[in-house]
């Protein structure tokens, strides 16, 4: 049997801030997870999204250092419509998150936008344009 992707992990500096951001995108992390060093959320289909604090990583890898020079990660969230891309982007920016790229109609047929999570990770929002 070939290996299969089961977990996508994000290393975060502040668990509560990271979970608050991802909850706005529909990730169902329980409130009591905010002060945990490791959190896993079942995304369905055998895939989980995991969050580990920097302290957790350092506990078993003391040589770990925070990445520099670009985003730590990149995730993309499908929206049901171009209007949802715009609304979700606006909601995240109004909540204080950095808008990397305002919504635009991409040449590949999608409404697209990028925001940054609290640790600077890229989060893309996208939806098919009408007629695509």
mmCIF file of N, CA and C in Angstrom, residues 50-118:
data_model
loop_
_atom_site.group_PDB
_atom_site.id
_atom_site.type_symbol
_atom_site.label_atom_id
_atom_site.label_comp_id
_atom_site.label_asym_id
_atom_site.label_seq_id
_atom_site.Cartn_x
_atom_site.Cartn_y
_atom_site.Cartn_z
ATOM 1 N N UNK A 50 -3.736 19.665 11.765
ATOM 2 C CA UNK A 50 -3.144 19.704 13.100
ATOM 3 C C UNK A 50 -2.457 21.040 13.326
ATOM 4 N N UNK A 51 -2.489 21.480 14.569
ATOM 5 C CA UNK A 51 -1.827 22.705 14.993
ATOM 6 C C UNK A 51 -0.910 22.339 16.150
ATOM 7 N N UNK A 52 0.342 22.737 16.068
ATOM 8 C CA UNK A 52 1.299 22.545 17.161
ATOM 9 C C UNK A 52 1.925 23.891 17.487
ATOM 10 N N UNK A 53 2.063 24.168 18.774
ATOM 11 C CA UNK A 53 2.742 25.397 19.155
ATOM 12 C C UNK A 53 4.240 25.248 18.889
ATOM 13 N N UNK A 54 4.902 26.378 18.749
ATOM 14 C CA UNK A 54 6.349 26.356 18.587
ATOM 15 C C UNK A 54 7.000 25.642 19.771
ATOM 16 N N UNK A 55 6.475 25.850 20.989
ATOM 17 C CA UNK A 55 7.029 25.194 22.179
ATOM 18 C C UNK A 55 6.920 23.676 22.069
ATOM 19 N N UNK A 56 5.839 23.184 21.491
ATOM 20 C CA UNK A 56 5.679 21.739 21.317
ATOM 21 C C UNK A 56 6.770 21.200 20.395
ATOM 22 N N UNK A 57 6.997 21.873 19.283
ATOM 23 C CA UNK A 57 8.027 21.429 18.343
ATOM 24 C C UNK A 57 9.397 21.470 19.010
ATOM 25 N N UNK A 58 9.671 22.556 19.741
ATOM 26 C CA UNK A 58 10.960 22.672 20.420
ATOM 27 C C UNK A 58 11.153 21.605 21.492
ATOM 28 N N UNK A 59 10.066 21.069 22.033
ATOM 29 C CA UNK A 59 10.186 20.057 23.084
ATOM 30 C C UNK A 59 10.809 18.762 22.577
ATOM 31 N N UNK A 60 10.661 18.468 21.297
ATOM 32 C CA UNK A 60 11.292 17.254 20.766
ATOM 33 C C UNK A 60 12.341 17.543 19.694
ATOM 34 N N UNK A 61 12.460 18.808 19.291
ATOM 35 C CA UNK A 61 13.481 19.201 18.320
ATOM 36 C C UNK A 61 14.049 20.551 18.735
ATOM 37 N N UNK A 62 14.986 20.538 19.691
ATOM 38 C CA UNK A 62 15.526 21.797 20.210
ATOM 39 C C UNK A 62 16.263 22.632 19.163
ATOM 40 N N UNK A 63 16.608 22.063 18.035
ATOM 41 C CA UNK A 63 17.309 22.817 17.000
ATOM 42 C C UNK A 63 16.346 23.517 16.036
ATOM 43 N N UNK A 64 15.014 23.296 16.216
ATOM 44 C CA UNK A 64 14.032 23.909 15.317
ATOM 45 C C UNK A 64 14.094 25.428 15.444
ATOM 46 N N UNK A 65 14.001 26.115 14.314
ATOM 47 C CA UNK A 65 13.912 27.569 14.320
ATOM 48 C C UNK A 65 12.746 27.991 13.435
ATOM 49 N N UNK A 66 12.172 29.127 13.756
ATOM 50 C CA UNK A 66 11.061 29.675 12.989
ATOM 51 C C UNK A 66 11.535 29.966 11.564
ATOM 52 N N UNK A 67 10.779 29.512 10.557
ATOM 53 C CA UNK A 67 11.168 29.792 9.171
ATOM 54 C C UNK A 67 11.171 31.293 8.886
ATOM 55 N N UNK A 68 12.042 31.700 7.980
ATOM 56 C CA UNK A 68 12.114 33.092 7.572
ATOM 57 C C UNK A 68 12.118 33.174 6.048
ATOM 58 N N UNK A 69 11.866 34.364 5.544
ATOM 59 C CA UNK A 69 11.989 34.594 4.113
ATOM 60 C C UNK A 69 10.735 34.366 3.300
ATOM 61 N N UNK A 70 9.657 33.972 3.912
ATOM 62 C CA UNK A 70 8.419 33.753 3.173
ATOM 63 C C UNK A 70 7.383 33.119 4.065
ATOM 64 N N UNK A 71 6.224 32.813 3.496
ATOM 65 C CA UNK A 71 5.175 32.208 4.325
ATOM 66 C C UNK A 71 5.597 30.853 4.875
ATOM 67 N N UNK A 72 5.097 30.529 6.058
ATOM 68 C CA UNK A 72 5.354 29.234 6.678
ATOM 69 C C UNK A 72 4.575 28.128 5.987
ATOM 70 N N UNK A 73 3.438 28.499 5.429
ATOM 71 C CA UNK A 73 2.547 27.503 4.849
ATOM 72 C C UNK A 73 1.641 28.187 3.845
ATOM 73 N N UNK A 74 0.936 27.380 3.082
ATOM 74 C CA UNK A 74 -0.071 27.911 2.166
ATOM 75 C C UNK A 74 -1.228 26.920 2.125
ATOM 76 N N UNK A 75 -2.414 27.418 2.410
ATOM 77 C CA UNK A 75 -3.624 26.621 2.341
ATOM 78 C C UNK A 75 -4.602 27.345 1.430
ATOM 79 N N UNK A 76 -5.496 26.602 0.803
ATOM 80 C CA UNK A 76 -6.503 27.217 -0.066
ATOM 81 C C UNK A 76 -7.878 26.710 0.341
ATOM 82 N N UNK A 77 -8.822 27.634 0.478
ATOM 83 C CA UNK A 77 -10.185 27.309 0.878
ATOM 84 C C UNK A 77 -11.134 27.625 -0.266
ATOM 85 N N UNK A 78 -11.913 26.631 -0.660
ATOM 86 C CA UNK A 78 -12.915 26.810 -1.708
ATOM 87 C C UNK A 78 -14.131 27.515 -1.121
ATOM 88 N N UNK A 79 -14.626 28.501 -1.842
ATOM 89 C CA UNK A 79 -15.848 29.201 -1.474
ATOM 90 C C UNK A 79 -16.928 28.833 -2.494
ATOM 91 N N UNK A 80 -18.183 28.993 -2.117
ATOM 92 C CA UNK A 80 -19.286 28.611 -2.991
ATOM 93 C C UNK A 80 -19.536 29.580 -4.133
ATOM 94 N N UNK A 81 -19.049 30.820 -3.990
ATOM 95 C CA UNK A 81 -19.319 31.823 -5.021
ATOM 96 C C UNK A 81 -18.262 32.923 -4.961
ATOM 97 N N UNK A 82 -18.128 33.687 -6.043
ATOM 98 C CA UNK A 82 -17.233 34.843 -5.995
ATOM 99 C C UNK A 82 -17.613 35.823 -4.882
ATOM 100 N N UNK A 83 -18.899 35.990 -4.637
ATOM 101 C CA UNK A 83 -19.337 36.888 -3.566
ATOM 102 C C UNK A 83 -18.856 36.397 -2.202
ATOM 103 N N UNK A 84 -18.820 35.079 -2.008
ATOM 104 C CA UNK A 84 -18.331 34.535 -0.744
ATOM 105 C C UNK A 84 -16.830 34.791 -0.589
ATOM 106 N N UNK A 85 -16.075 34.736 -1.685
ATOM 107 C CA UNK A 85 -14.651 35.087 -1.623
ATOM 108 C C UNK A 85 -14.515 36.510 -1.098
ATOM 109 N N UNK A 86 -15.258 37.435 -1.701
ATOM 110 C CA UNK A 86 -15.181 38.834 -1.307
ATOM 111 C C UNK A 86 -15.582 39.028 0.159
ATOM 112 N N UNK A 87 -16.682 38.407 0.563
ATOM 113 C CA UNK A 87 -17.187 38.570 1.930
ATOM 114 C C UNK A 87 -16.236 37.961 2.958
ATOM 115 N N UNK A 88 -15.689 36.793 2.659
ATOM 116 C CA UNK A 88 -14.773 36.134 3.592
ATOM 117 C C UNK A 88 -13.487 36.947 3.734
ATOM 118 N N UNK A 89 -12.961 37.403 2.602
ATOM 119 C CA UNK A 89 -11.767 38.257 2.630
ATOM 120 C C UNK A 89 -12.035 39.500 3.487
ATOM 121 N N UNK A 90 -13.147 40.185 3.235
ATOM 122 C CA UNK A 90 -13.483 41.398 3.981
ATOM 123 C C UNK A 90 -13.617 41.113 5.471
ATOM 124 N N UNK A 91 -14.258 39.998 5.826
ATOM 125 C CA UNK A 91 -14.442 39.637 7.229
ATOM 126 C C UNK A 91 -13.100 39.417 7.926
ATOM 127 N N UNK A 92 -12.186 38.736 7.264
ATOM 128 C CA UNK A 92 -10.877 38.465 7.858
ATOM 129 C C UNK A 92 -10.058 39.744 8.000
ATOM 130 N N UNK A 93 -10.077 40.585 6.986
ATOM 131 C CA UNK A 93 -9.333 41.849 7.046
ATOM 132 C C UNK A 93 -9.930 42.764 8.115
ATOM 133 N N UNK A 94 -11.273 42.826 8.192
ATOM 134 C CA UNK A 94 -11.918 43.639 9.230
ATOM 135 C C UNK A 94 -11.588 43.124 10.630
ATOM 136 N N UNK A 95 -11.306 41.826 10.754
ATOM 137 C CA UNK A 95 -10.935 41.246 12.049
ATOM 138 C C UNK A 95 -9.461 41.497 12.383
ATOM 139 N N UNK A 96 -8.753 42.192 11.484
ATOM 140 C CA UNK A 96 -7.377 42.566 11.771
ATOM 141 C C UNK A 96 -6.312 41.727 11.089
ATOM 142 N N UNK A 97 -6.706 40.803 10.231
ATOM 143 C CA UNK A 97 -5.725 39.959 9.538
ATOM 144 C C UNK A 97 -5.238 40.657 8.275
ATOM 145 N N UNK A 98 -4.000 40.387 7.915
ATOM 146 C CA UNK A 98 -3.377 41.059 6.773
ATOM 147 C C UNK A 98 -3.915 40.516 5.451
ATOM 148 N N UNK A 99 -4.451 41.404 4.638
ATOM 149 C CA UNK A 99 -4.881 41.039 3.297
ATOM 150 C C UNK A 99 -3.694 41.109 2.354
ATOM 151 N N UNK A 100 -3.254 39.981 1.858
ATOM 152 C CA UNK A 100 -2.093 39.915 0.975
ATOM 153 C C UNK A 100 -2.453 40.360 -0.450
ATOM 154 N N UNK A 101 -3.548 39.804 -0.977
ATOM 155 C CA UNK A 101 -4.033 40.160 -2.315
ATOM 156 C C UNK A 101 -5.545 40.310 -2.254
ATOM 157 N N UNK A 102 -6.030 41.506 -2.549
ATOM 158 C CA UNK A 102 -7.476 41.735 -2.576
ATOM 159 C C UNK A 102 -8.113 40.834 -3.629
ATOM 160 N N UNK A 103 -9.397 40.508 -3.479
ATOM 161 C CA UNK A 103 -10.067 39.642 -4.463
ATOM 162 C C UNK A 103 -9.932 40.198 -5.884
ATOM 163 N N UNK A 104 -9.656 39.275 -6.798
ATOM 164 C CA UNK A 104 -9.553 39.618 -8.214
ATOM 165 C C UNK A 104 -10.035 38.446 -9.051
ATOM 166 N N UNK A 105 -10.394 38.753 -10.294
ATOM 167 C CA UNK A 105 -10.809 37.706 -11.233
ATOM 168 C C UNK A 105 -9.566 37.201 -11.947
ATOM 169 N N UNK A 106 -9.138 36.006 -11.578
ATOM 170 C CA UNK A 106 -7.910 35.428 -12.127
ATOM 171 C C UNK A 106 -8.138 34.904 -13.545
ATOM 172 N N UNK A 107 -7.098 34.943 -14.341
ATOM 173 C CA UNK A 107 -7.209 34.497 -15.730
ATOM 174 C C UNK A 107 -7.544 33.021 -15.849
ATOM 175 N N UNK A 108 -7.358 32.237 -14.788
ATOM 176 C CA UNK A 108 -7.666 30.814 -14.842
ATOM 177 C C UNK A 108 -9.124 30.513 -14.495
ATOM 178 N N UNK A 109 -9.947 31.566 -14.390
ATOM 179 C CA UNK A 109 -11.381 31.366 -14.241
ATOM 180 C C UNK A 109 -11.903 31.306 -12.825
ATOM 181 N N UNK A 110 -11.164 31.893 -11.885
ATOM 182 C CA UNK A 110 -11.618 31.892 -10.501
ATOM 183 C C UNK A 110 -11.534 33.290 -9.913
ATOM 184 N N UNK A 111 -12.422 33.565 -8.975
ATOM 185 C CA UNK A 111 -12.296 34.729 -8.101
ATOM 186 C C UNK A 111 -11.311 34.293 -7.041
ATOM 187 N N UNK A 112 -10.289 35.076 -6.772
ATOM 188 C CA UNK A 112 -9.187 34.642 -5.926
ATOM 189 C C UNK A 112 -8.783 35.766 -4.982
ATOM 190 N N UNK A 113 -8.355 35.427 -3.784
ATOM 191 C CA UNK A 113 -7.840 36.392 -2.818
ATOM 192 C C UNK A 113 -6.885 35.659 -1.885
ATOM 193 N N UNK A 114 -5.992 36.417 -1.250
ATOM 194 C CA UNK A 114 -5.057 35.821 -0.293
ATOM 195 C C UNK A 114 -4.986 36.690 0.948
ATOM 196 N N UNK A 115 -5.114 36.038 2.103
ATOM 197 C CA UNK A 115 -4.916 36.688 3.399
ATOM 198 C C UNK A 115 -3.820 35.928 4.127
ATOM 199 N N UNK A 116 -3.308 36.521 5.192
ATOM 200 C CA UNK A 116 -2.307 35.837 6.000
ATOM 201 C C UNK A 116 -2.913 35.439 7.333
ATOM 202 N N UNK A 117 -2.580 34.216 7.769
ATOM 203 C CA UNK A 117 -3.009 33.795 9.102
ATOM 204 C C UNK A 117 -2.130 34.508 10.131
ATOM 205 N N UNK A 118 -2.387 34.343 11.424
ATOM 206 C CA UNK A 118 -1.626 35.083 12.432
ATOM 207 C C UNK A 118 -0.118 34.840 12.412
#
